[in-house]
């Protein structure tokens, strides 16, 4: 591969946790070259078939940024899922099936002096931009889809609650619990309400994107019930329900807590409920891990972010 000799005239700084494809698109647009011409300049023909690390050096030359700067800004250039290199701990992992790629908050992008859209790697709890009170989570496929939720302070508060849950229980368990809680709660609302979409008309009149278009029904449900979903996440991420369920052989205690904490009033568990199915799968995974080894935790409950390596064993204390 022939390396480029000099950088392009327009300097385009990378956005935090931006995808490589998004960064390259902005570099090409700012310098008035096509994506194909930029790939040729980088010495890359087929972007999807090229190892991502091959792009670090030529991209550093054409953008004028040090390789270390690009590695810190673009997670795909990061050292891997386990590292003790400064600046990488807690960043989103990109080479996973469950990795999330979403548009960055359009107001954060504008505040950074960037005119076009930016796609970035994100984690499951980043559903609300607290600084600008925009919904940036489920349902946002482009920046213009993001909805102002200033009229829903409970949804904004739930975002802070979600972060606290991660600090309390650990990201691995909260991520799995949130996925189950979201699927289970929306399923319960649709199954146990006579008209689950009766509230959407009023809500959609207030939840509109930058184009004035009303949010989709699925996004509206995710926004409106985000506080309840996060509350259910806190229940499912706690080990207490596992202990109670094993002792009693049923999820009566969990169902009682779902009602008591106003997650879903009058909830009565049934075998076909998505929450019951999630509980069964979760307990089955734990039994499998207990029988065959803790290494299978990474299969059922994969890491979402870069983590620090375990401390070396056998070292004498100073």
PDB file of C-alpha atoms in Angstrom:
ATOM      1  CA  UNK A   1       0.000   0.000   0.000  1.00  0.00           C
ATOM      2  CA  UNK A   2       1.378   3.393  -1.031  1.00  0.00           C
ATOM      3  CA  UNK A   3       1.102   5.999   1.719  1.00  0.00           C
ATOM      4  CA  UNK A   4      -0.081   9.552   0.938  1.00  0.00           C
ATOM      5  CA  UNK A   5       2.656  12.202   1.002  1.00  0.00           C
ATOM      6  CA  UNK A   6       0.855  15.163   2.555  1.00  0.00           C
ATOM      7  CA  UNK A   7      -2.314  16.091   4.365  1.00  0.00           C
ATOM      8  CA  UNK A   8      -5.438  17.526   2.816  1.00  0.00           C
ATOM      9  CA  UNK A   9      -5.913  21.319   3.039  1.00  0.00           C
ATOM     10  CA  UNK A  10      -8.999  21.347   5.297  1.00  0.00           C
ATOM     11  CA  UNK A  11      -8.449  20.142   8.866  1.00  0.00           C
ATOM     12  CA  UNK A  12     -11.382  18.119  10.225  1.00  0.00           C
ATOM     13  CA  UNK A  13     -11.132  17.244  13.933  1.00  0.00           C
ATOM     14  CA  UNK A  14     -12.680  13.901  14.936  1.00  0.00           C
ATOM     15  CA  UNK A  15     -15.704  13.758  17.237  1.00  0.00           C
ATOM     16  CA  UNK A  16     -15.544  11.762  20.464  1.00  0.00           C
ATOM     17  CA  UNK A  17     -16.250   8.038  19.815  1.00  0.00           C
ATOM     18  CA  UNK A  18     -17.005   8.746  16.151  1.00  0.00           C
ATOM     19  CA  UNK A  19     -17.083   5.869  13.683  1.00  0.00           C
ATOM     20  CA  UNK A  20     -14.265   5.684  11.147  1.00  0.00           C
ATOM     21  CA  UNK A  21     -16.752   5.733   8.257  1.00  0.00           C
ATOM     22  CA  UNK A  22     -18.387   8.908   9.602  1.00  0.00           C
ATOM     23  CA  UNK A  23     -15.022  10.624  10.081  1.00  0.00           C
ATOM     24  CA  UNK A  24     -13.852   9.710   6.578  1.00  0.00           C
ATOM     25  CA  UNK A  25     -17.120  10.983   5.114  1.00  0.00           C
ATOM     26  CA  UNK A  26     -16.672  14.347   6.843  1.00  0.00           C
ATOM     27  CA  UNK A  27     -13.026  14.584   5.761  1.00  0.00           C
ATOM     28  CA  UNK A  28     -14.018  13.943   2.145  1.00  0.00           C
ATOM     29  CA  UNK A  29     -16.894  16.444   2.240  1.00  0.00           C
ATOM     30  CA  UNK A  30     -14.805  19.207   3.824  1.00  0.00           C
ATOM     31  CA  UNK A  31     -12.100  18.826   1.173  1.00  0.00           C
ATOM     32  CA  UNK A  32     -14.566  18.522  -1.723  1.00  0.00           C
ATOM     33  CA  UNK A  33     -13.465  15.050  -2.782  1.00  0.00           C
ATOM     34  CA  UNK A  34     -15.598  11.966  -3.250  1.00  0.00           C
ATOM     35  CA  UNK A  35     -15.466   8.998  -0.915  1.00  0.00           C
ATOM     36  CA  UNK A  36     -13.903   6.970  -3.730  1.00  0.00           C
ATOM     37  CA  UNK A  37     -11.134   9.538  -4.254  1.00  0.00           C
ATOM     38  CA  UNK A  38     -10.400   9.590  -0.528  1.00  0.00           C
ATOM     39  CA  UNK A  39     -10.112   5.796  -0.429  1.00  0.00           C
ATOM     40  CA  UNK A  40      -7.713   5.910  -3.366  1.00  0.00           C
ATOM     41  CA  UNK A  41      -5.660   8.550  -1.573  1.00  0.00           C
ATOM     42  CA  UNK A  42      -5.532   6.310   1.489  1.00  0.00           C
ATOM     43  CA  UNK A  43      -4.555   3.329  -0.669  1.00  0.00           C
ATOM     44  CA  UNK A  44      -7.759   1.431   0.115  1.00  0.00           C
ATOM     45  CA  UNK A  45     -10.042  -0.038  -2.535  1.00  0.00           C
ATOM     46  CA  UNK A  46     -12.580  -2.065  -0.568  1.00  0.00           C
ATOM     47  CA  UNK A  47     -13.193  -0.404   2.790  1.00  0.00           C
ATOM     48  CA  UNK A  48     -15.234  -3.284   4.263  1.00  0.00           C
ATOM     49  CA  UNK A  49     -12.571  -5.860   3.371  1.00  0.00           C
ATOM     50  CA  UNK A  50      -9.666  -3.826   4.701  1.00  0.00           C
ATOM     51  CA  UNK A  51      -8.480  -4.388   8.290  1.00  0.00           C
ATOM     52  CA  UNK A  52      -9.423  -1.263  10.175  1.00  0.00           C
ATOM     53  CA  UNK A  53      -5.964  -0.803  11.692  1.00  0.00           C
ATOM     54  CA  UNK A  54      -4.458  -0.422   8.206  1.00  0.00           C
ATOM     55  CA  UNK A  55      -6.162   2.974   7.937  1.00  0.00           C
ATOM     56  CA  UNK A  56      -4.509   4.519  10.986  1.00  0.00           C
ATOM     57  CA  UNK A  57      -1.242   5.624   9.369  1.00  0.00           C
ATOM     58  CA  UNK A  58      -2.584   6.984   6.030  1.00  0.00           C
ATOM     59  CA  UNK A  59      -5.529   8.654   7.766  1.00  0.00           C
ATOM     60  CA  UNK A  60      -3.102  10.298  10.166  1.00  0.00           C
ATOM     61  CA  UNK A  61      -1.141  11.710   7.238  1.00  0.00           C
ATOM     62  CA  UNK A  62      -4.095  13.119   5.278  1.00  0.00           C
ATOM     63  CA  UNK A  63      -5.803  14.623   8.354  1.00  0.00           C
ATOM     64  CA  UNK A  64      -2.700  15.975  10.087  1.00  0.00           C
ATOM     65  CA  UNK A  65      -3.526  14.332  13.438  1.00  0.00           C
ATOM     66  CA  UNK A  66      -1.153  12.060  15.312  1.00  0.00           C
ATOM     67  CA  UNK A  67      -2.003   8.371  15.298  1.00  0.00           C
ATOM     68  CA  UNK A  68      -2.414   8.467  19.075  1.00  0.00           C
ATOM     69  CA  UNK A  69      -5.048  11.213  18.711  1.00  0.00           C
ATOM     70  CA  UNK A  70      -7.040   9.173  16.200  1.00  0.00           C
ATOM     71  CA  UNK A  71      -6.813   6.070  18.387  1.00  0.00           C
ATOM     72  CA  UNK A  72      -8.237   8.010  21.330  1.00  0.00           C
ATOM     73  CA  UNK A  73     -11.019   9.640  19.307  1.00  0.00           C
ATOM     74  CA  UNK A  74     -12.096   6.674  17.158  1.00  0.00           C
ATOM     75  CA  UNK A  75     -12.851   3.493  19.171  1.00  0.00           C
ATOM     76  CA  UNK A  76     -12.343   1.225  16.142  1.00  0.00           C
ATOM     77  CA  UNK A  77      -8.645   2.092  16.299  1.00  0.00           C
ATOM     78  CA  UNK A  78      -8.496   1.237  20.002  1.00  0.00           C
ATOM     79  CA  UNK A  79      -6.134  -1.386  21.444  1.00  0.00           C
ATOM     80  CA  UNK A  80      -8.798  -4.002  22.252  1.00  0.00           C
ATOM     81  CA  UNK A  81     -11.382  -5.109  24.826  1.00  0.00           C
ATOM     82  CA  UNK A  82      -8.830  -5.342  27.652  1.00  0.00           C
ATOM     83  CA  UNK A  83      -6.086  -2.753  28.077  1.00  0.00           C
ATOM     84  CA  UNK A  84      -4.410  -0.559  30.636  1.00  0.00           C
ATOM     85  CA  UNK A  85      -3.487   2.170  28.141  1.00  0.00           C
ATOM     86  CA  UNK A  86      -4.637   5.581  29.421  1.00  0.00           C
ATOM     87  CA  UNK A  87      -7.789   7.016  27.881  1.00  0.00           C
ATOM     88  CA  UNK A  88      -9.333   3.767  26.651  1.00  0.00           C
ATOM     89  CA  UNK A  89     -11.003   2.364  29.771  1.00  0.00           C
ATOM     90  CA  UNK A  90     -14.800   2.542  29.558  1.00  0.00           C
ATOM     91  CA  UNK A  91     -14.981   3.257  25.829  1.00  0.00           C
ATOM     92  CA  UNK A  92     -17.523   1.399  23.658  1.00  0.00           C
ATOM     93  CA  UNK A  93     -16.416  -1.869  22.094  1.00  0.00           C
ATOM     94  CA  UNK A  94     -17.033  -1.897  18.354  1.00  0.00           C
ATOM     95  CA  UNK A  95     -16.305  -5.443  17.199  1.00  0.00           C
ATOM     96  CA  UNK A  96     -19.361  -7.014  18.839  1.00  0.00           C
ATOM     97  CA  UNK A  97     -22.752  -8.013  17.437  1.00  0.00           C
ATOM     98  CA  UNK A  98     -24.514  -5.930  20.088  1.00  0.00           C
ATOM     99  CA  UNK A  99     -22.377  -2.822  19.536  1.00  0.00           C
ATOM    100  CA  UNK A 100     -24.509   0.288  19.041  1.00  0.00           C
ATOM    101  CA  UNK A 101     -23.895   2.870  16.322  1.00  0.00           C
ATOM    102  CA  UNK A 102     -26.164   5.911  16.488  1.00  0.00           C
ATOM    103  CA  UNK A 103     -26.187   9.564  15.407  1.00  0.00           C
ATOM    104  CA  UNK A 104     -24.513  11.864  17.909  1.00  0.00           C
ATOM    105  CA  UNK A 105     -26.624  14.542  19.588  1.00  0.00           C
ATOM    106  CA  UNK A 106     -27.159  17.108  16.859  1.00  0.00           C
ATOM    107  CA  UNK A 107     -26.782  20.010  19.306  1.00  0.00           C
ATOM    108  CA  UNK A 108     -23.509  18.642  20.697  1.00  0.00           C
ATOM    109  CA  UNK A 109     -22.267  18.293  17.121  1.00  0.00           C
ATOM    110  CA  UNK A 110     -23.284  21.858  16.294  1.00  0.00           C
ATOM    111  CA  UNK A 111     -21.625  23.148  19.477  1.00  0.00           C
ATOM    112  CA  UNK A 112     -18.400  21.469  18.335  1.00  0.00           C
ATOM    113  CA  UNK A 113     -18.497  23.530  15.137  1.00  0.00           C
ATOM    114  CA  UNK A 114     -19.502  20.612  12.907  1.00  0.00           C
ATOM    115  CA  UNK A 115     -22.156  21.275  10.286  1.00  0.00           C
ATOM    116  CA  UNK A 116     -22.979  17.774   9.026  1.00  0.00           C
ATOM    117  CA  UNK A 117     -24.244  14.692  10.879  1.00  0.00           C
ATOM    118  CA  UNK A 118     -21.910  12.514  12.940  1.00  0.00           C
ATOM    119  CA  UNK A 119     -22.333   8.827  13.713  1.00  0.00           C
ATOM    120  CA  UNK A 120     -20.688   7.515  16.856  1.00  0.00           C
ATOM    121  CA  UNK A 121     -20.320   4.348  18.874  1.00  0.00           C
ATOM    122  CA  UNK A 122     -22.439   4.424  21.984  1.00  0.00           C
ATOM    123  CA  UNK A 123     -23.495   2.309  24.951  1.00  0.00           C
ATOM    124  CA  UNK A 124     -26.947   1.085  25.929  1.00  0.00           C
ATOM    125  CA  UNK A 125     -27.616   3.739  28.597  1.00  0.00           C
ATOM    126  CA  UNK A 126     -26.971   6.742  26.349  1.00  0.00           C
ATOM    127  CA  UNK A 127     -30.595   7.430  25.462  1.00  0.00           C
ATOM    128  CA  UNK A 128     -30.868  11.070  26.555  1.00  0.00           C
ATOM    129  CA  UNK A 129     -28.441  13.949  26.064  1.00  0.00           C
ATOM    130  CA  UNK A 130     -28.687  15.569  29.493  1.00  0.00           C
ATOM    131  CA  UNK A 131     -26.991  18.730  28.306  1.00  0.00           C
ATOM    132  CA  UNK A 132     -29.497  19.429  25.534  1.00  0.00           C
ATOM    133  CA  UNK A 133     -32.463  17.287  26.673  1.00  0.00           C
ATOM    134  CA  UNK A 134     -32.727  15.408  23.415  1.00  0.00           C
ATOM    135  CA  UNK A 135     -33.781  11.795  23.009  1.00  0.00           C
ATOM    136  CA  UNK A 136     -30.879  10.117  21.189  1.00  0.00           C
ATOM    137  CA  UNK A 137     -31.748   6.489  21.905  1.00  0.00           C
ATOM    138  CA  UNK A 138     -34.019   3.877  20.358  1.00  0.00           C
ATOM    139  CA  UNK A 139     -35.632   4.914  17.089  1.00  0.00           C
ATOM    140  CA  UNK A 140     -33.040   7.524  16.094  1.00  0.00           C
ATOM    141  CA  UNK A 141     -31.552   6.414  12.797  1.00  0.00           C
ATOM    142  CA  UNK A 142     -30.413   9.914  11.824  1.00  0.00           C
ATOM    143  CA  UNK A 143     -29.758  13.157  13.660  1.00  0.00           C
ATOM    144  CA  UNK A 144     -33.005  14.763  12.505  1.00  0.00           C
ATOM    145  CA  UNK A 145     -34.985  12.007  14.266  1.00  0.00           C
ATOM    146  CA  UNK A 146     -33.862  13.224  17.707  1.00  0.00           C
ATOM    147  CA  UNK A 147     -36.730  14.618  19.785  1.00  0.00           C
ATOM    148  CA  UNK A 148     -36.722  17.369  22.405  1.00  0.00           C
ATOM    149  CA  UNK A 149     -38.019  15.875  25.675  1.00  0.00           C
ATOM    150  CA  UNK A 150     -37.949  18.994  27.858  1.00  0.00           C
ATOM    151  CA  UNK A 151     -41.652  18.392  28.556  1.00  0.00           C
ATOM    152  CA  UNK A 152     -40.827  15.019  30.171  1.00  0.00           C
ATOM    153  CA  UNK A 153     -38.620  15.664  33.226  1.00  0.00           C
ATOM    154  CA  UNK A 154     -39.218  12.101  34.476  1.00  0.00           C
ATOM    155  CA  UNK A 155     -37.536  10.703  31.357  1.00  0.00           C
ATOM    156  CA  UNK A 156     -34.549  12.999  31.912  1.00  0.00           C
ATOM    157  CA  UNK A 157     -34.378  11.925  35.555  1.00  0.00           C
ATOM    158  CA  UNK A 158     -34.473   8.266  34.480  1.00  0.00           C
ATOM    159  CA  UNK A 159     -31.302   8.824  32.452  1.00  0.00           C
ATOM    160  CA  UNK A 160     -29.444   9.801  35.635  1.00  0.00           C
ATOM    161  CA  UNK A 161     -31.002   6.856  37.472  1.00  0.00           C
ATOM    162  CA  UNK A 162     -29.742   4.543  34.724  1.00  0.00           C
ATOM    163  CA  UNK A 163     -26.174   5.771  35.152  1.00  0.00           C
ATOM    164  CA  UNK A 164     -26.424   5.261  38.907  1.00  0.00           C
ATOM    165  CA  UNK A 165     -27.569   1.676  38.363  1.00  0.00           C
ATOM    166  CA  UNK A 166     -24.449   0.978  36.316  1.00  0.00           C
ATOM    167  CA  UNK A 167     -22.245   2.372  39.074  1.00  0.00           C
ATOM    168  CA  UNK A 168     -24.090   0.275  41.668  1.00  0.00           C
ATOM    169  CA  UNK A 169     -24.536  -3.091  39.942  1.00  0.00           C
ATOM    170  CA  UNK A 170     -22.008  -3.109  37.107  1.00  0.00           C
ATOM    171  CA  UNK A 171     -22.410  -2.399  33.402  1.00  0.00           C
ATOM    172  CA  UNK A 172     -22.519  -6.038  32.317  1.00  0.00           C
ATOM    173  CA  UNK A 173     -25.577  -6.866  34.442  1.00  0.00           C
ATOM    174  CA  UNK A 174     -27.422  -3.594  33.902  1.00  0.00           C
ATOM    175  CA  UNK A 175     -27.057  -3.884  30.154  1.00  0.00           C
ATOM    176  CA  UNK A 176     -28.593  -7.351  30.140  1.00  0.00           C
ATOM    177  CA  UNK A 177     -31.333  -6.253  32.545  1.00  0.00           C
ATOM    178  CA  UNK A 178     -32.163  -3.169  30.454  1.00  0.00           C
ATOM    179  CA  UNK A 179     -32.533  -5.226  27.292  1.00  0.00           C
ATOM    180  CA  UNK A 180     -34.873  -7.618  29.079  1.00  0.00           C
ATOM    181  CA  UNK A 181     -36.782  -4.840  30.855  1.00  0.00           C
ATOM    182  CA  UNK A 182     -37.407  -2.898  27.659  1.00  0.00           C
ATOM    183  CA  UNK A 183     -38.675  -5.931  25.747  1.00  0.00           C
ATOM    184  CA  UNK A 184     -40.724  -7.201  28.687  1.00  0.00           C
ATOM    185  CA  UNK A 185     -42.306  -3.876  29.622  1.00  0.00           C
ATOM    186  CA  UNK A 186     -43.361  -2.898  26.116  1.00  0.00           C
ATOM    187  CA  UNK A 187     -44.744  -6.406  25.666  1.00  0.00           C
ATOM    188  CA  UNK A 188     -46.644  -6.195  28.954  1.00  0.00           C
ATOM    189  CA  UNK A 189     -48.109  -2.802  28.077  1.00  0.00           C
ATOM    190  CA  UNK A 190     -49.313  -4.069  24.722  1.00  0.00           C
ATOM    191  CA  UNK A 191     -50.732  -7.289  26.194  1.00  0.00           C
ATOM    192  CA  UNK A 192     -52.402  -5.881  29.321  1.00  0.00           C
ATOM    193  CA  UNK A 193     -53.827  -2.605  28.039  1.00  0.00           C
ATOM    194  CA  UNK A 194     -57.080  -2.402  26.137  1.00  0.00           C
ATOM    195  CA  UNK A 195     -55.630   0.286  23.878  1.00  0.00           C
ATOM    196  CA  UNK A 196     -51.858   0.604  24.393  1.00  0.00           C
ATOM    197  CA  UNK A 197     -51.603   3.340  21.758  1.00  0.00           C
ATOM    198  CA  UNK A 198     -54.384   5.514  23.155  1.00  0.00           C
ATOM    199  CA  UNK A 199     -51.897   7.922  24.713  1.00  0.00           C
ATOM    200  CA  UNK A 200     -49.798   8.330  21.601  1.00  0.00           C
ATOM    201  CA  UNK A 201     -51.848  11.023  19.889  1.00  0.00           C
ATOM    202  CA  UNK A 202     -51.471  13.457  22.770  1.00  0.00           C
ATOM    203  CA  UNK A 203     -47.820  12.585  23.315  1.00  0.00           C
ATOM    204  CA  UNK A 204     -46.896  12.885  19.654  1.00  0.00           C
ATOM    205  CA  UNK A 205     -48.304  16.408  19.537  1.00  0.00           C
ATOM    206  CA  UNK A 206     -45.489  17.413  21.917  1.00  0.00           C
ATOM    207  CA  UNK A 207     -42.712  15.035  20.807  1.00  0.00           C
ATOM    208  CA  UNK A 208     -41.546  16.284  17.426  1.00  0.00           C
ATOM    209  CA  UNK A 209     -38.201  16.206  15.674  1.00  0.00           C
ATOM    210  CA  UNK A 210     -36.340  19.118  14.104  1.00  0.00           C
ATOM    211  CA  UNK A 211     -38.473  18.836  10.951  1.00  0.00           C
ATOM    212  CA  UNK A 212     -41.694  19.124  12.940  1.00  0.00           C
ATOM    213  CA  UNK A 213     -42.529  15.482  12.309  1.00  0.00           C
ATOM    214  CA  UNK A 214     -44.138  13.536  15.156  1.00  0.00           C
ATOM    215  CA  UNK A 215     -42.108  10.745  16.722  1.00  0.00           C
ATOM    216  CA  UNK A 216     -42.945   7.220  15.595  1.00  0.00           C
ATOM    217  CA  UNK A 217     -45.213   5.104  17.844  1.00  0.00           C
ATOM    218  CA  UNK A 218     -42.331   2.821  18.885  1.00  0.00           C
ATOM    219  CA  UNK A 219     -40.090   5.773  19.770  1.00  0.00           C
ATOM    220  CA  UNK A 220     -42.909   7.494  21.639  1.00  0.00           C
ATOM    221  CA  UNK A 221     -43.484   4.398  23.767  1.00  0.00           C
ATOM    222  CA  UNK A 222     -39.756   4.139  24.498  1.00  0.00           C
ATOM    223  CA  UNK A 223     -39.631   7.807  25.561  1.00  0.00           C
ATOM    224  CA  UNK A 224     -42.826   7.856  27.631  1.00  0.00           C
ATOM    225  CA  UNK A 225     -42.126   4.638  29.513  1.00  0.00           C
ATOM    226  CA  UNK A 226     -38.385   5.121  29.902  1.00  0.00           C
ATOM    227  CA  UNK A 227     -38.727   5.809  33.669  1.00  0.00           C
ATOM    228  CA  UNK A 228     -40.653   2.565  34.194  1.00  0.00           C
ATOM    229  CA  UNK A 229     -38.226   0.596  32.024  1.00  0.00           C
ATOM    230  CA  UNK A 230     -35.257   1.914  34.013  1.00  0.00           C
ATOM    231  CA  UNK A 231     -37.033   1.103  37.290  1.00  0.00           C
ATOM    232  CA  UNK A 232     -37.626  -2.448  36.072  1.00  0.00           C
ATOM    233  CA  UNK A 233     -33.978  -2.569  35.011  1.00  0.00           C
ATOM    234  CA  UNK A 234     -32.970  -1.792  38.587  1.00  0.00           C
ATOM    235  CA  UNK A 235     -35.105  -4.687  39.827  1.00  0.00           C
ATOM    236  CA  UNK A 236     -33.719  -7.160  37.303  1.00  0.00           C
ATOM    237  CA  UNK A 237     -30.098  -6.080  37.831  1.00  0.00           C
ATOM    238  CA  UNK A 238     -30.328  -6.720  41.594  1.00  0.00           C
ATOM    239  CA  UNK A 239     -29.483 -10.197  42.904  1.00  0.00           C
ATOM    240  CA  UNK A 240     -32.330 -10.123  45.439  1.00  0.00           C
ATOM    241  CA  UNK A 241     -34.949 -11.326  42.970  1.00  0.00           C
ATOM    242  CA  UNK A 242     -32.757 -14.311  42.024  1.00  0.00           C
ATOM    243  CA  UNK A 243     -32.470 -15.363  45.656  1.00  0.00           C
ATOM    244  CA  UNK A 244     -36.204 -14.949  46.278  1.00  0.00           C
ATOM    245  CA  UNK A 245     -37.112 -16.834  43.104  1.00  0.00           C
ATOM    246  CA  UNK A 246     -34.833 -19.750  43.926  1.00  0.00           C
ATOM    247  CA  UNK A 247     -36.272 -20.003  47.425  1.00  0.00           C
ATOM    248  CA  UNK A 248     -39.924 -19.893  46.373  1.00  0.00           C
ATOM    249  CA  UNK A 249     -39.729 -21.468  42.927  1.00  0.00           C
ATOM    250  CA  UNK A 250     -41.816 -18.688  41.350  1.00  0.00           C
ATOM    251  CA  UNK A 251     -41.535 -14.962  40.578  1.00  0.00           C
ATOM    252  CA  UNK A 252     -44.191 -13.821  43.034  1.00  0.00           C
ATOM    253  CA  UNK A 253     -41.799 -11.500  44.865  1.00  0.00           C
ATOM    254  CA  UNK A 254     -40.647  -9.916  41.607  1.00  0.00           C
ATOM    255  CA  UNK A 255     -44.242  -9.448  40.431  1.00  0.00           C
ATOM    256  CA  UNK A 256     -45.106  -7.802  43.754  1.00  0.00           C
ATOM    257  CA  UNK A 257     -42.193  -5.379  43.377  1.00  0.00           C
ATOM    258  CA  UNK A 258     -43.248  -4.544  39.817  1.00  0.00           C
ATOM    259  CA  UNK A 259     -46.614  -3.387  41.184  1.00  0.00           C
ATOM    260  CA  UNK A 260     -45.311  -1.804  44.397  1.00  0.00           C
ATOM    261  CA  UNK A 261     -42.771   0.358  42.580  1.00  0.00           C
ATOM    262  CA  UNK A 262     -45.411   1.557  40.103  1.00  0.00           C
ATOM    263  CA  UNK A 263     -43.639  -0.090  37.181  1.00  0.00           C
ATOM    264  CA  UNK A 264     -46.867  -1.707  36.002  1.00  0.00           C
ATOM    265  CA  UNK A 265     -49.919  -1.583  38.261  1.00  0.00           C
ATOM    266  CA  UNK A 266     -51.862  -4.796  38.858  1.00  0.00           C
ATOM    267  CA  UNK A 267     -49.327  -7.013  37.131  1.00  0.00           C
ATOM    268  CA  UNK A 268     -50.157 -10.740  37.360  1.00  0.00           C
ATOM    269  CA  UNK A 269     -47.502 -12.995  35.803  1.00  0.00           C
ATOM    270  CA  UNK A 270     -48.461 -15.524  33.150  1.00  0.00           C
ATOM    271  CA  UNK A 271     -46.358 -18.199  31.482  1.00  0.00           C
ATOM    272  CA  UNK A 272     -46.467 -16.390  28.151  1.00  0.00           C
ATOM    273  CA  UNK A 273     -45.378 -13.033  29.550  1.00  0.00           C
ATOM    274  CA  UNK A 274     -42.092 -11.722  28.116  1.00  0.00           C
ATOM    275  CA  UNK A 275     -40.919 -10.942  31.666  1.00  0.00           C
ATOM    276  CA  UNK A 276     -41.444 -14.557  32.747  1.00  0.00           C
ATOM    277  CA  UNK A 277     -39.597 -15.779  29.668  1.00  0.00           C
ATOM    278  CA  UNK A 278     -36.676 -13.453  30.384  1.00  0.00           C
ATOM    279  CA  UNK A 279     -36.486 -14.669  33.991  1.00  0.00           C
ATOM    280  CA  UNK A 280     -36.395 -18.297  32.849  1.00  0.00           C
ATOM    281  CA  UNK A 281     -33.648 -17.604  30.300  1.00  0.00           C
ATOM    282  CA  UNK A 282     -31.634 -15.582  32.813  1.00  0.00           C
ATOM    283  CA  UNK A 283     -31.744 -18.308  35.457  1.00  0.00           C
ATOM    284  CA  UNK A 284     -30.884 -20.932  32.835  1.00  0.00           C
ATOM    285  CA  UNK A 285     -27.802 -18.971  31.794  1.00  0.00           C
ATOM    286  CA  UNK A 286     -26.630 -18.698  35.394  1.00  0.00           C
ATOM    287  CA  UNK A 287     -27.101 -22.433  35.949  1.00  0.00           C
ATOM    288  CA  UNK A 288     -25.143 -23.176  32.782  1.00  0.00           C
ATOM    289  CA  UNK A 289     -22.279 -20.932  33.900  1.00  0.00           C
ATOM    290  CA  UNK A 290     -22.258 -22.508  37.366  1.00  0.00           C
ATOM    291  CA  UNK A 291     -22.009 -25.962  35.788  1.00  0.00           C
ATOM    292  CA  UNK A 292     -19.469 -25.321  33.033  1.00  0.00           C
ATOM    293  CA  UNK A 293     -17.337 -22.412  34.223  1.00  0.00           C
ATOM    294  CA  UNK A 294     -17.375 -18.655  34.613  1.00  0.00           C
ATOM    295  CA  UNK A 295     -15.709 -18.146  31.238  1.00  0.00           C
ATOM    296  CA  UNK A 296     -19.184 -18.540  29.701  1.00  0.00           C
ATOM    297  CA  UNK A 297     -20.285 -15.287  31.317  1.00  0.00           C
ATOM    298  CA  UNK A 298     -18.650 -13.519  28.372  1.00  0.00           C
ATOM    299  CA  UNK A 299     -20.895 -15.521  26.029  1.00  0.00           C
ATOM    300  CA  UNK A 300     -24.229 -14.847  27.747  1.00  0.00           C
ATOM    301  CA  UNK A 301     -23.364 -11.449  29.253  1.00  0.00           C
ATOM    302  CA  UNK A 302     -20.716  -9.878  26.979  1.00  0.00           C
ATOM    303  CA  UNK A 303     -18.801  -6.778  27.942  1.00  0.00           C
ATOM    304  CA  UNK A 304     -19.920  -3.508  26.380  1.00  0.00           C
ATOM    305  CA  UNK A 305     -16.886  -1.323  27.024  1.00  0.00           C
ATOM    306  CA  UNK A 306     -13.113  -1.623  27.267  1.00  0.00           C
ATOM    307  CA  UNK A 307     -12.058  -2.856  30.687  1.00  0.00           C
ATOM    308  CA  UNK A 308      -8.841  -2.909  32.650  1.00  0.00           C
ATOM    309  CA  UNK A 309      -6.854  -6.161  32.845  1.00  0.00           C
ATOM    310  CA  UNK A 310      -6.987  -8.020  36.175  1.00  0.00           C
ATOM    311  CA  UNK A 311      -4.169  -7.171  38.572  1.00  0.00           C
ATOM    312  CA  UNK A 312      -1.226  -9.591  38.475  1.00  0.00           C
ATOM    313  CA  UNK A 313      -1.339 -12.318  41.073  1.00  0.00           C
ATOM    314  CA  UNK A 314       1.341 -13.322  43.494  1.00  0.00           C
ATOM    315  CA  UNK A 315       2.975  -9.923  43.828  1.00  0.00           C
ATOM    316  CA  UNK A 316       4.254  -9.080  47.278  1.00  0.00           C
ATOM    317  CA  UNK A 317       2.630  -6.100  48.936  1.00  0.00           C
ATOM    318  CA  UNK A 318       4.959  -3.116  49.367  1.00  0.00           C
TER     319      UNK A 318
END
